[in-house]
Amino acid sequence: MSLRLGDIAPDFTQESTEGPIHFHEYLGNSWGVLFSHPKDFTPVCTTELGEVAKLKSEFDKRDVKVIGLSVDPTDSHAEWIKDINETQNTQMNFPVIADADRKVSSLYDMVHPNAEDTMTVRSVFVIKPDKTVALTLTYPASTGRNFDEILRVIDSLQLTAKYNVATPVNWKDGEDVVIAPAIQDEAELKQKFPKGYRKIKPYLRMTPQPNK
Ligand code: BEZ
């Protein structure tokens, strides 16, 4: 069965480009992003991995550990990484799981046989420090992901984990947010949102981002 939001992200031990990964131990108390790639030496995957390497400081800033996966072995990954570094003008700086026996792909339901029977699809799992799944995304092999969007979602997840707010359509870090509808008490609103709020409808109240 596929993983759902709020489920514990399954633990595993698997080979990677940086040695064996014990997943939960590797994540520690950080947030995590686990993302799969259909195959080594493929063009879209090459651009994606290069981009994530370039964004490493953005993930670090948010205390997020990133980890890639494809179903090829470590020696293949090592050769491919040379190409990624050369063609994407970067240095790979995070581990890529070598899931040749598909142990992790099966645990995370990353092979969708009616789409591709020998490769993983492009899955993304964002995992909270308590190891629960906070977000899942599934893209087909033919469409590269937008990692700026993944960072944007992490900003929302981290903000809404701390404050009683939600983030509206197309929200970006620094913009106004929505007050959770459950909070109706005036005193609580004043205490939790000292910067004030605009009431557009009783259920639609905007407030400046609380941590800015
Ligand atoms: C790619 O990464 O370019 C790719 C992988 C599998 C199928 C199609 C494209």
CSV table of C-alpha atoms in Angstrom, one decimal, residues 54-124:
chain,number,residue,atom,x,y,z
A,54,LYS,CA,23.4,23.6,-6.4
A,55,LEU,CA,20.5,24.2,-3.9
A,56,LYS,CA,22.3,22.3,-1.1
A,57,SER,CA,22.8,25.5,0.9
A,58,GLU,CA,19.0,26.3,0.7
A,59,PHE,CA,18.2,22.8,2.1
A,60,ASP,CA,20.9,23.2,4.8
A,61,LYS,CA,19.4,26.6,5.8
A,62,ARG,CA,16.1,24.8,6.4
A,63,ASP,CA,17.8,21.9,8.2
A,64,VAL,CA,16.7,19.4,5.5
A,65,LYS,CA,18.8,16.4,4.6
A,66,VAL,CA,18.3,15.4,0.9
A,67,ILE,CA,18.8,11.9,-0.4
A,68,GLY,CA,18.3,10.7,-4.0
A,69,LEU,CA,17.6,7.2,-5.2
A,70,SER,CA,17.8,5.2,-8.3
A,71,VAL,CA,17.6,1.5,-9.0
A,72,ASP,CA,21.2,1.2,-10.4
A,73,PRO,CA,24.2,0.0,-8.4
A,74,THR,CA,26.8,2.2,-6.7
A,75,ASP,CA,29.5,1.7,-9.4
A,76,SER,CA,27.0,3.0,-12.0
A,77,HIS,CA,26.1,6.0,-9.7
A,78,ALA,CA,29.8,6.8,-9.3
A,79,GLU,CA,30.3,7.0,-13.1
A,80,TRP,CA,27.1,9.0,-13.6
A,81,ILE,CA,28.1,11.5,-10.9
A,82,LYS,CA,31.2,12.4,-12.9
A,83,ASP,CA,28.9,13.3,-15.8
A,84,ILE,CA,26.5,15.3,-13.5
A,85,ASN,CA,29.4,17.3,-12.1
A,86,GLU,CA,30.8,18.0,-15.6
A,87,THR,CA,27.6,18.8,-17.4
A,88,GLN,CA,25.7,20.6,-14.7
A,89,ASN,CA,28.7,22.6,-13.5
A,90,THR,CA,28.5,21.5,-9.9
A,91,GLN,CA,29.8,19.0,-7.4
A,92,MET,CA,27.4,16.4,-6.0
A,93,ASN,CA,27.1,16.9,-2.3
A,94,PHE,CA,24.5,14.5,-1.0
A,95,PRO,CA,24.0,10.7,-1.1
A,96,VAL,CA,22.2,8.8,-3.9
A,97,ILE,CA,20.8,5.4,-2.8
A,98,ALA,CA,21.8,2.5,-5.0
A,99,ASP,CA,18.6,0.5,-4.9
A,100,ALA,CA,19.6,-2.3,-7.2
A,101,ASP,CA,17.5,-4.8,-5.3
A,102,ARG,CA,14.6,-2.3,-5.1
A,103,LYS,CA,14.3,-2.7,-1.4
A,104,VAL,CA,13.6,1.0,-0.8
A,105,SER,CA,11.6,1.5,-4.0
A,106,SER,CA,9.2,-1.2,-2.9
A,107,LEU,CA,8.9,0.1,0.7
A,108,TYR,CA,8.0,3.6,-0.7
A,109,ASP,CA,6.0,2.3,-3.7
A,110,MET,CA,8.2,4.1,-6.2
A,111,VAL,CA,7.7,1.6,-9.1
A,112,HIS,CA,4.4,2.1,-10.8
A,113,PRO,CA,4.3,-0.8,-13.2
A,114,ASN,CA,1.5,0.6,-15.4
A,115,ALA,CA,3.6,3.6,-16.1
A,116,GLU,CA,7.2,2.2,-16.1
A,117,ASP,CA,7.8,-1.4,-15.1
A,118,THR,CA,11.6,-1.4,-14.8
A,119,MET,CA,12.2,2.1,-13.4
A,120,THR,CA,11.0,4.2,-10.5
A,121,VAL,CA,8.8,7.2,-11.1
A,122,ARG,CA,9.9,10.6,-9.8
A,123,SER,CA,8.7,10.4,-6.2
A,124,VAL,CA,9.3,13.0,-3.5
